[in-house]
Amino acid sequence: MNEPIVYGASYSVYTRIVRLALEEKRVPYQLEEIDVFAEDGLPTDYLARQPFGKIPAFEHDGFRLFESGAITRYIDETFEGPALMPEPVHEWARANQIISILDSHAYRTLVWDVFVERIRVPQKGGDADEGKIASALECAETCLDTIESLMGDGSYFLGNFPTLADVHAAPMIALFRQAPEGKELIQKSVRWIEWWNRMNDRPGMINTRSELET
Ligand SMILES: N[C@@H](CCC(=O)N[C@@H](CS)C(=O)NCC(=O)O)C(=O)O
């Protein structure tokens, strides 16, 4: 089998989710840089890989795929290495539920409305929208509390090994905690602190760390 190719950027949360799945499976891969925010726009042929113009896209042995949730499940099923979904059906359903919460509620709130607004906007000379941050923090708290209520008793969300749910969450939390308010919310929960410290020390997280993290 050829090495899979991830088309994306090292700063991107969703690109990192796909890379982390590959890292956890210990699958060598190539990262083809696509800067989705480039002034000149996306390479002309990129929309053939991802018609919505988002990153990442993925290719393996001629099989093209986009949507990170589909890509990480493909990686888990296709490659050898530790299983990244729990087998008991209740934990399996919980992992899917957490991934859905992260996609539907956490990504925009934690990454765009808190991290980008608090850190990136001022870095680029703008003024943070305090109203946006304040209301996002309420939703962020609901996200964190809800995911915590779904966690099992193990070292990771759903047992003693990371699943695709952990892999989906870690890149979002990594940016959220760059904002002082984000860090403070995480620090309020021992479960979240312990989880973050464990996840952040994993080789995959270290290998995919970007310059956005201090
Ligand atoms: N549903 C997509 C979401 C991917 C996504 O939102 N990627 C971000 C970067 S992390 C992006 O491409 N943003 C560019 C934009 O929204 O214009 C997936 O799961 O792959």
Coordinates of N, CA and C and ligand atoms in Angstrom, one line a residue:
M1 N 0.8 -1.2 0.0 CA 0.0 0.0 0.0 C 0.9 1.3 0.0
N2 N 0.5 2.3 -0.8 CA 1.2 3.5 -0.8 C 0.9 4.3 0.5
E3 N 1.8 5.3 0.7 CA 1.5 6.2 1.9 C 0.3 7.1 1.6
P4 N -0.6 7.2 2.5 CA -1.7 8.2 2.3 C -1.2 9.6 2.2
I5 N -1.9 10.4 1.5 CA -1.6 11.9 1.4 C -2.7 12.7 2.1
V6 N -2.3 13.6 3.0 CA -3.2 14.5 3.6 C -2.9 15.9 3.0
Y7 N -4.0 16.5 2.4 CA -3.9 17.8 1.8 C -4.4 18.8 2.9
G8 N -3.6 19.6 3.4 CA -4.1 20.5 4.4 C -2.9 21.4 4.9
A9 N -3.1 22.0 6.1 CA -2.1 22.9 6.7 C -1.9 22.5 8.1
S10 N -0.6 22.8 8.5 CA -0.3 22.4 9.9 C -1.0 23.2 10.9
Y11 N -1.5 24.4 10.6 CA -2.2 25.3 11.5 C -3.7 24.8 11.7
S12 N -4.1 23.9 10.8 CA -5.6 23.6 10.7 C -6.0 22.5 11.7
V13 N -7.1 22.8 12.4 CA -7.6 21.9 13.4 C -8.0 20.6 12.8
Y14 N -8.8 20.7 11.7 CA -9.3 19.4 11.1 C -8.2 18.6 10.4
T15 N -7.2 19.4 9.8 CA -6.0 18.6 9.2 C -5.3 17.9 10.4
R16 N -5.2 18.5 11.5 CA -4.5 17.9 12.6 C -5.3 16.7 13.1
I17 N -6.6 16.7 13.1 CA -7.4 15.6 13.5 C -7.1 14.3 12.7
V18 N -7.0 14.6 11.3 CA -6.7 13.5 10.4 C -5.2 13.0 10.6
R19 N -4.3 13.9 10.8 CA -2.9 13.5 11.0 C -2.8 12.8 12.3
L20 N -3.5 13.2 13.4 CA -3.5 12.5 14.7 C -4.0 11.0 14.6
A21 N -5.0 10.8 13.8 CA -5.5 9.5 13.6 C -4.4 8.6 12.9
L22 N -3.7 9.2 11.9 CA -2.6 8.4 11.3 C -1.5 8.2 12.3
E23 N -1.2 9.2 13.1 CA -0.1 9.1 14.1 C -0.4 8.0 15.1
E24 N -1.7 8.0 15.6 CA -2.0 7.0 16.6 C -2.0 5.6 16.0
K25 N -2.3 5.5 14.7 CA -2.2 4.2 14.0 C -0.7 3.8 13.6
R26 N 0.1 4.8 13.8 CA 1.5 4.7 13.4 C 1.7 4.5 11.9
V27 N 0.9 5.2 11.1 CA 0.9 5.1 9.6 C 1.8 6.2 9.1
P28 N 2.8 5.9 8.3 CA 3.6 7.0 7.7 C 2.7 7.7 6.6
Y29 N 2.8 9.0 6.5 CA 1.9 9.7 5.5 C 2.6 10.9 5.0
Q30 N 2.1 11.5 3.9 CA 2.7 12.7 3.4 C 1.7 13.8 3.7
L31 N 2.2 15.0 4.0 CA 1.4 16.2 4.2 C 1.6 17.1 3.0
E32 N 0.6 17.3 2.2 CA 0.7 18.2 1.1 C 0.1 19.6 1.5
E33 N 1.0 20.6 1.6 CA 0.5 21.9 2.1 C -0.5 22.5 1.3
I34 N -1.7 22.8 1.8 CA -2.7 23.6 1.2 C -3.1 24.7 2.1
D35 N -2.8 25.9 1.8 CA -3.2 27.1 2.7 C -4.6 27.6 2.3
V36 N -5.6 27.2 3.1 CA -6.9 27.5 2.7 C -7.2 29.1 2.8
F37 N -6.3 29.8 3.5 CA -6.5 31.2 3.7 C -5.6 32.0 2.8
A38 N -4.9 31.4 1.9 CA -3.9 32.1 1.0 C -4.6 33.2 0.3
E39 N -3.8 34.3 0.2 CA -4.4 35.5 -0.5 C -4.8 35.2 -2.0
D40 N -4.0 34.3 -2.6 CA -4.2 34.0 -4.0 C -5.3 32.9 -4.1
G41 N -5.8 32.5 -3.0 CA -6.9 31.4 -3.1 C -6.3 30.0 -3.1
L42 N -7.2 29.1 -3.2 CA -6.8 27.7 -3.3 C -6.2 27.3 -4.6
P43 N -5.3 26.3 -4.7 CA -4.9 25.8 -6.0 C -6.1 25.5 -6.8
T44 N -6.0 25.7 -8.1 CA -7.2 25.6 -9.0 C -7.8 24.1 -8.9
D45 N -6.9 23.1 -8.8 CA -7.4 21.8 -8.8 C -7.9 21.3 -7.5
Y46 N -7.8 22.1 -6.4 CA -8.1 21.6 -5.1 C -9.6 21.3 -4.9
L47 N -10.5 22.1 -5.6 CA -11.9 21.9 -5.4 C -12.4 20.6 -6.0
A48 N -11.5 20.0 -6.8 CA -11.9 18.6 -7.3 C -11.7 17.6 -6.2
R49 N -10.9 18.0 -5.2 CA -10.7 17.1 -4.0 C -11.7 17.4 -2.9
Q50 N -12.0 18.7 -2.7 CA -12.9 19.1 -1.6 C -13.8 20.2 -2.2
P51 N -14.9 19.9 -2.7 CA -15.7 20.9 -3.4 C -16.2 22.1 -2.6
F52 N -16.1 21.9 -1.2 CA -16.5 23.0 -0.3 C -15.4 24.0 0.0
G53 N -14.2 23.6 -0.5 CA -13.0 24.5 -0.3 C -12.5 24.5 1.1
K54 N -12.7 23.4 1.8 CA -12.2 23.3 3.2 C -11.0 22.3 3.2
I55 N -10.2 22.4 4.2 CA -9.1 21.4 4.4 C -9.5 20.6 5.7
P56 N -9.1 19.3 5.7 CA -8.2 18.6 4.8 C -9.0 17.8 3.7
A57 N -8.2 17.3 2.7 CA -8.7 16.3 1.8 C -7.6 15.2 2.0
F58 N -8.0 14.0 1.4 CA -7.2 12.8 1.7 C -7.2 11.9 0.4
E59 N -6.1 11.3 0.2 CA -6.0 10.3 -0.9 C -5.2 9.1 -0.4
H60 N -5.7 7.9 -0.7 CA -4.9 6.7 -0.4 C -5.1 5.7 -1.5
D61 N -4.0 5.2 -2.1 CA -4.1 4.3 -3.2 C -5.1 4.7 -4.3
G62 N -5.2 5.9 -4.6 CA -6.1 6.4 -5.6 C -7.5 6.7 -5.1
F63 N -7.8 6.4 -3.9 CA -9.1 6.6 -3.3 C -9.1 8.0 -2.6
R64 N -10.0 8.8 -3.1 CA -10.0 10.2 -2.6 C -11.2 10.3 -1.6
L65 N -11.0 11.1 -0.5 CA -12.0 11.3 0.5 C -11.9 12.6 1.1
F66 N -13.0 13.2 1.5 CA -13.0 14.4 2.3 C -14.1 14.3 3.4
E67 N -14.1 15.2 4.3 CA -14.8 15.2 5.6 C -14.0 14.4 6.6
S68 N -13.5 15.1 7.6 CA -12.5 14.5 8.5 C -13.1 13.3 9.2
G69 N -14.4 13.3 9.6 CA -15.0 12.2 10.3 C -14.9 10.9 9.5
A70 N -15.2 11.1 8.2 CA -15.1 10.0 7.3 C -13.7 9.5 7.1
I71 N -12.8 10.5 7.0 CA -11.4 10.1 6.8 C -10.8 9.3 8.0
T72 N -11.1 9.8 9.2 CA -10.5 9.2 10.4 C -11.1 7.7 10.5
R73 N -12.4 7.6 10.2 CA -13.0 6.2 10.3 C -12.4 5.3 9.2
Y74 N -12.1 5.9 8.0 CA -11.4 5.1 7.0 C -10.1 4.6 7.5
I75 N -9.3 5.6 8.1 CA -8.0 5.3 8.6 C -8.0 4.2 9.6
D76 N -9.0 4.3 10.5 CA -9.1 3.3 11.6 C -9.4 1.9 11.0
E77 N -10.3 1.9 10.0 CA -10.7 0.6 9.5 C -9.6 0.0 8.5
T78 N -8.8 0.8 7.9 CA -7.9 0.4 6.8 C -6.6 -0.1 7.3
F79 N -6.1 0.6 8.3 CA -4.7 0.4 8.6 C -4.6 -0.4 9.9
E80 N -3.4 -1.2 10.0 CA -3.2 -1.9 11.2 C -2.8 -0.9 12.3
G81 N -2.6 -1.4 13.5 CA -2.3 -0.5 14.6 C -3.5 -0.5 15.6
P82 N -3.3 0.2 16.7 CA -4.4 0.2 17.7 C -5.7 0.6 17.2
A83 N -6.8 -0.1 17.6 CA -8.1 0.3 17.2 C -8.5 1.7 17.8
L84 N -9.1 2.6 17.0 CA -9.4 3.9 17.5 C -10.9 4.1 17.8
M85 N -11.6 3.0 17.7 CA -13.0 3.1 18.2 C -13.2 2.0 19.2
P86 N -14.0 2.3 20.3 CA -14.2 1.3 21.3 C -15.2 0.3 20.7
E87 N -15.1 -1.0 21.2 CA -16.0 -2.0 20.6 C -17.4 -2.1 21.3
P88 N -17.5 -2.0 22.6 CA -18.8 -2.1 23.2 C -19.7 -1.0 22.6
V89 N -20.9 -1.4 22.2 CA -21.7 -0.5 21.4 C -22.1 0.8 22.1
H90 N -22.2 0.7 23.4 CA -22.5 2.0 24.1 C -21.3 3.0 24.0
E91 N -20.1 2.5 24.2 CA -19.0 3.4 24.1 C -18.8 3.8 22.7
W92 N -19.0 2.9 21.8 CA -18.9 3.2 20.3 C -19.9 4.4 20.0
A93 N -21.1 4.3 20.5 CA -22.1 5.3 20.3 C -21.7 6.6 20.9
R94 N -21.1 6.5 22.2 CA -20.7 7.7 22.9 C -19.5 8.4 22.1
A95 N -18.6 7.6 21.5 CA -17.5 8.2 20.7 C -18.1 9.0 19.6
N96 N -19.1 8.4 18.9 CA -19.7 9.1 17.7 C -20.5 10.4 18.2
Q97 N -21.1 10.2 19.4 CA -21.8 11.4 19.9 C -20.9 12.6 20.2
I98 N -19.8 12.2 20.9 CA -18.8 13.3 21.2 C -18.2 14.0 19.9
I99 N -18.0 13.2 18.9 CA -17.5 13.7 17.7 C -18.5 14.7 17.1
S100 N -19.7 14.3 17.2 CA -20.8 15.1 16.6 C -20.9 16.4 17.4
I101 N -20.8 16.4 18.7 CA -20.9 17.6 19.6 C -19.7 18.5 19.2
L102 N -18.5 17.9 19.0 CA -17.4 18.7 18.6 C -17.6 19.4 17.3
D103 N -18.1 18.7 16.3 CA -18.3 19.3 15.0 C -19.4 20.3 15.0
S104 N -20.5 20.0 15.7 CA -21.7 20.9 15.7 C -21.6 22.1 16.6
H105 N -21.0 21.9 17.7 CA -21.0 23.0 18.7 C -19.6 23.5 19.1
A106 N -18.6 22.6 19.3 CA -17.4 23.1 19.9 C -16.5 23.8 18.9
Y107 N -16.4 23.3 17.7 CA -15.3 23.9 16.8 C -15.5 25.4 16.6
R108 N -16.7 25.8 16.1 CA -16.9 27.2 15.9 C -16.7 28.0 17.2
T109 N -17.2 27.5 18.3 CA -17.2 28.2 19.6 C -15.8 28.3 20.1
L110 N -15.2 27.2 20.3 CA -13.9 27.2 21.0 C -12.8 27.8 20.1
V111 N -12.8 27.4 18.8 CA -11.7 27.9 17.9 C -11.9 29.3 17.3
W112 N -13.1 29.5 16.7 CA -13.3 30.8 16.0 C -13.7 31.9 17.0
D113 N -14.7 31.5 17.8 CA -15.3 32.6 18.7 C -14.5 32.9 19.9
V114 N -13.7 32.0 20.4 CA -12.8 32.3 21.5 C -11.4 32.4 21.1
F115 N -10.7 31.4 20.5 CA -9.3 31.5 20.2 C -9.0 32.5 19.1
V116 N -9.7 32.5 18.0 CA -9.4 33.5 16.9 C -9.7 34.9 17.4
E117 N -10.9 35.0 18.1 CA -11.3 36.4 18.5 C -10.3 36.9 19.6
R118 N -9.9 36.1 20.6 CA -9.1 36.6 21.7 C -7.6 36.7 21.3
I119 N -7.1 35.8 20.5 CA -5.7 35.7 20.2 C -5.3 36.2 18.8
R120 N -6.0 35.7 17.8 CA -5.6 36.0 16.4 C -6.0 37.4 15.9
V121 N -7.2 37.8 16.3 CA -7.7 39.1 15.9 C -6.7 40.2 16.4
P122 N -6.4 40.3 17.7 CA -5.5 41.3 18.2 C -4.1 41.2 17.6
Q123 N -3.6 39.9 17.3 CA -2.3 39.7 16.7 C -2.3 40.4 15.3
K124 N -3.4 40.5 14.7 CA -3.5 41.1 13.3 C -3.9 42.5 13.4
G125 N -3.9 43.1 14.6 CA -4.2 44.5 14.7 C -5.6 44.9 15.0
G126 N -6.5 43.9 15.1 CA -7.9 44.2 15.3 C -8.3 44.2 16.8
D127 N -9.6 44.5 17.0 CA -10.1 44.5 18.4 C -11.0 43.3 18.6
A128 N -10.7 42.6 19.6 CA -11.6 41.4 19.9 C -13.0 41.8 20.2
D129 N -14.0 41.0 19.7 CA -15.4 41.3 19.9 C -15.7 40.7 21.3
E130 N -15.8 41.5 22.3 CA -16.0 40.9 23.7 C -17.3 40.3 23.8
G131 N -18.3 40.8 23.2 CA -19.7 40.2 23.2 C -19.7 38.8 22.7
K132 N -19.0 38.7 21.5 CA -18.9 37.4 20.9 C -18.2 36.4 21.8
I133 N -17.1 36.8 22.4 CA -16.3 35.9 23.3 C -17.2 35.5 24.5
A134 N -17.9 36.5 25.1 CA -18.7 36.2 26.3 C -19.8 35.2 26.0
S135 N -20.5 35.4 24.9 CA -21.5 34.4 24.6 C -21.0 33.0 24.2
A136 N -19.8 33.1 23.5 CA -19.2 31.8 23.2 C -18.7 31.0 24.4
L137 N -18.3 31.8 25.4 CA -17.8 31.1 26.6 C -18.9 30.3 27.3
E138 N -20.2 30.8 27.2 CA -21.3 30.1 27.8 C -21.5 28.8 27.0
C139 N -21.4 28.8 25.7 CA -21.6 27.6 24.9 C -20.4 26.7 25.1
A140 N -19.2 27.3 25.3 CA -18.0 26.5 25.5 C -18.1 25.7 26.8
E141 N -18.7 26.3 27.8 CA -18.9 25.6 29.1 C -19.8 24.5 29.0
T142 N -20.9 24.7 28.2 CA -21.9 23.6 28.0 C -21.2 22.5 27.2
C143 N -20.3 22.8 26.2 CA -19.6 21.7 25.5 C -18.7 20.9 26.5
L144 N -17.9 21.6 27.3 CA -17.0 20.9 28.2 C -17.8 20.1 29.2
D145 N -18.8 20.7 29.8 CA -19.6 20.0 30.8 C -20.2 18.7 30.2
T146 N -20.8 18.9 29.0 CA -21.5 17.8 28.4 C -20.5 16.7 28.1
I147 N -19.4 17.0 27.5 CA -18.5 15.9 27.1 C -18.0 15.3 28.4
E148 N -17.7 16.1 29.4 CA -17.3 15.5 30.7 C -18.3 14.5 31.2
S149 N -19.6 14.8 31.1 CA -20.7 13.9 31.6 C -20.7 12.6 30.8
L150 N -20.2 12.6 29.6 CA -20.2 11.4 28.7 C -18.9 10.6 28.9
M151 N -17.9 11.1 29.6 CA -16.7 10.4 29.7 C -16.9 9.2 30.6
G152 N -16.1 8.1 30.3 CA -16.1 6.9 31.2 C -15.2 7.1 32.3
D153 N -14.7 6.0 32.9 CA -13.9 6.1 34.1 C -12.4 6.0 33.8
G154 N -12.0 5.7 32.5 CA -10.6 5.5 32.1 C -9.8 6.7 32.0
S155 N -8.6 6.5 31.5 CA -7.7 7.7 31.3 C -8.0 8.6 30.2
Y156 N -8.7 8.1 29.2 CA -9.2 8.9 28.1 C -10.7 9.0 28.1
F157 N -11.3 9.6 27.1 CA -12.8 9.8 27.1 C -13.5 8.5 27.4
L158 N -13.1 7.4 26.7 CA -14.0 6.3 26.7 C -13.2 5.0 27.0
G159 N -12.3 5.1 27.9 CA -11.5 3.9 28.3 C -10.0 4.3 28.5
N160 N -9.2 3.3 28.4 CA -7.7 3.6 28.7 C -6.9 3.7 27.5
F161 N -7.5 3.9 26.3 CA -6.7 4.3 25.1 C -7.5 5.4 24.4
P162 N -6.8 6.2 23.6 CA -7.5 7.2 22.9 C -8.3 6.7 21.8
T163 N -9.5 7.3 21.6 CA -10.4 6.9 20.5 C -10.4 8.1 19.5
L164 N -11.2 7.9 18.4 CA -11.4 9.0 17.5 C -12.0 10.2 18.2
A165 N -12.7 10.0 19.2 CA -13.3 11.1 19.9 C -12.2 12.0 20.6
D166 N -11.3 11.3 21.2 CA -10.1 12.1 21.8 C -9.4 12.8 20.7
V167 N -9.1 12.1 19.6 CA -8.4 12.6 18.5 C -9.1 13.9 17.9
H168 N -10.4 13.8 17.9 CA -11.2 15.0 17.4 C -11.2 16.2 18.3
A169 N -11.1 15.9 19.6 CA -11.2 17.0 20.6 C -9.8 17.7 20.8
A170 N -8.7 16.9 20.8 CA -7.5 17.5 21.2 C -7.0 18.7 20.4
P171 N -7.1 18.7 19.1 CA -6.7 20.0 18.3 C -7.6 21.2 18.7
M172 N -8.8 21.0 19.0 CA -9.7 22.1 19.3 C -9.3 22.6 20.7
I173 N -9.1 21.7 21.7 CA -8.8 22.1 23.0 C -7.4 22.8 23.0
A174 N -6.5 22.3 22.1 CA -5.1 22.9 22.1 C -5.2 24.4 21.8
L175 N -6.1 24.8 20.9 CA -6.2 26.2 20.5 C -7.1 27.0 21.6
F176 N -8.2 26.3 22.0 CA -9.0 27.0 23.0 C -8.3 27.4 24.2
R177 N -7.3 26.6 24.7 CA -6.6 26.9 25.9 C -5.5 27.9 25.7
Q178 N -5.3 28.4 24.5 CA -4.4 29.5 24.3 C -5.0 30.8 24.8
A179 N -6.3 30.9 24.8 CA -7.0 32.0 25.3 C -7.1 31.9 26.8
P180 N -6.8 32.9 27.6 CA -6.8 32.8 29.0 C -8.2 32.3 29.5
E181 N -9.2 32.7 28.9 CA -10.6 32.3 29.4 C -10.8 30.8 29.1
G182 N -10.2 30.3 28.0 CA -10.3 28.9 27.7 C -9.5 28.1 28.7
K183 N -8.3 28.5 28.9 CA -7.4 27.8 29.9 C -8.1 27.7 31.3
E184 N -8.7 28.8 31.6 CA -9.4 28.9 32.9 C -10.6 27.9 33.0
L185 N -11.3 27.8 31.9 CA -12.4 26.8 31.9 C -11.9 25.4 32.0
I186 N -10.9 25.1 31.3 CA -10.3 23.7 31.4 C -9.8 23.5 32.8
Q187 N -9.2 24.5 33.4 CA -8.6 24.3 34.8 C -9.6 24.1 35.8
K188 N -10.9 24.4 35.5 CA -12.0 24.2 36.5 C -12.3 22.7 36.7
S189 N -11.8 21.8 35.8 CA -12.2 20.4 35.9 C -11.0 19.5 35.9
V190 N -10.9 18.7 37.0 CA -9.7 17.8 37.1 C -9.7 16.8 36.0
R191 N -10.9 16.3 35.6 CA -11.0 15.4 34.5 C -10.4 16.0 33.2
W192 N -10.8 17.2 32.9 CA -10.3 17.8 31.7 C -8.8 18.1 31.8
I193 N -8.3 18.5 33.0 CA -6.9 18.8 33.1 C -6.1 17.5 32.9
E194 N -6.5 16.5 33.5 CA -5.8 15.2 33.4 C -5.8 14.7 32.0
W195 N -7.0 14.8 31.4 CA -7.1 14.3 30.0 C -6.2 15.1 29.1
W196 N -6.2 16.4 29.2 CA -5.4 17.3 28.4 C -3.9 16.9 28.6
N197 N -3.4 16.8 29.8 CA -2.0 16.5 30.0 C -1.6 15.2 29.4
R198 N -2.5 14.2 29.5 CA -2.2 12.9 28.8 C -2.2 13.0 27.3
M199 N -3.2 13.6 26.8 CA -3.3 13.8 25.3 C -2.1 14.6 24.8
N200 N -1.8 15.7 25.4 CA -0.8 16.6 24.9 C 0.6 16.0 24.9
D201 N 0.8 15.0 25.8 CA 2.1 14.3 25.8 C 2.2 13.2 24.8
R202 N 1.2 12.9 24.1 CA 1.3 11.8 23.2 C 2.2 12.1 22.0
P203 N 2.9 11.2 21.5 CA 3.8 11.5 20.4 C 3.1 12.2 19.2
G204 N 1.9 11.7 18.9 CA 1.2 12.3 17.7 C 0.9 13.8 18.0
M205 N 0.6 14.2 19.2 CA 0.3 15.6 19.5 C 1.6 16.4 19.3
I206 N 2.7 15.8 19.8 CA 4.0 16.5 19.8 C 4.4 16.6 18.3
N207 N 4.3 15.6 17.5 CA 4.7 15.6 16.1 C 3.8 16.6 15.2
T208 N 2.7 16.9 15.7 CA 1.8 17.8 14.8 C 1.6 19.2 15.4
R209 N 2.4 19.5 16.5 CA 2.2 20.8 17.1 C 2.5 21.9 16.1
S210 N 1.7 23.0 16.1 CA 1.9 24.1 15.2 C 2.4 25.3 15.9
E211 N 2.8 26.3 15.2 CA 3.3 27.6 15.8 C 2.2 28.4 16.4
L212 N 0.9 27.9 16.3 CA -0.2 28.6 17.0 C -0.2 28.3 18.5
E213 N 0.5 27.2 18.9 CA 0.5 26.9 20.3 C 1.8 27.4 20.9
T214 N 1.6 28.0 22.1 CA 2.8 28.5 22.8 C 3.2 27.6 23.9
Ligands
LIG1 N1 -16.5 19.4 7.7 C1 -15.1 19.6 7.3 C2 -14.6 20.8 8.1 C3 -13.2 21.2 7.7 C4 -12.9 22.7 8.1 O1 -13.8 23.4 8.6 N2 -11.7 23.1 7.9 C5 -11.2 24.4 8.1 C6 -9.8 24.5 8.6 S1 -9.6 23.7 10.2 C7 -11.3 25.2 6.8 O2 -11.0 24.7 5.8 N3 -11.7 26.5 6.9 C8 -11.6 27.3 5.8 C9 -12.9 28.1 5.6 O3 -13.9 27.9 6.4 O4 -12.9 28.9 4.7 C10 -14.3 18.4 7.7 O5 -14.7 17.7 8.7 O6 -13.2 18.1 7.1

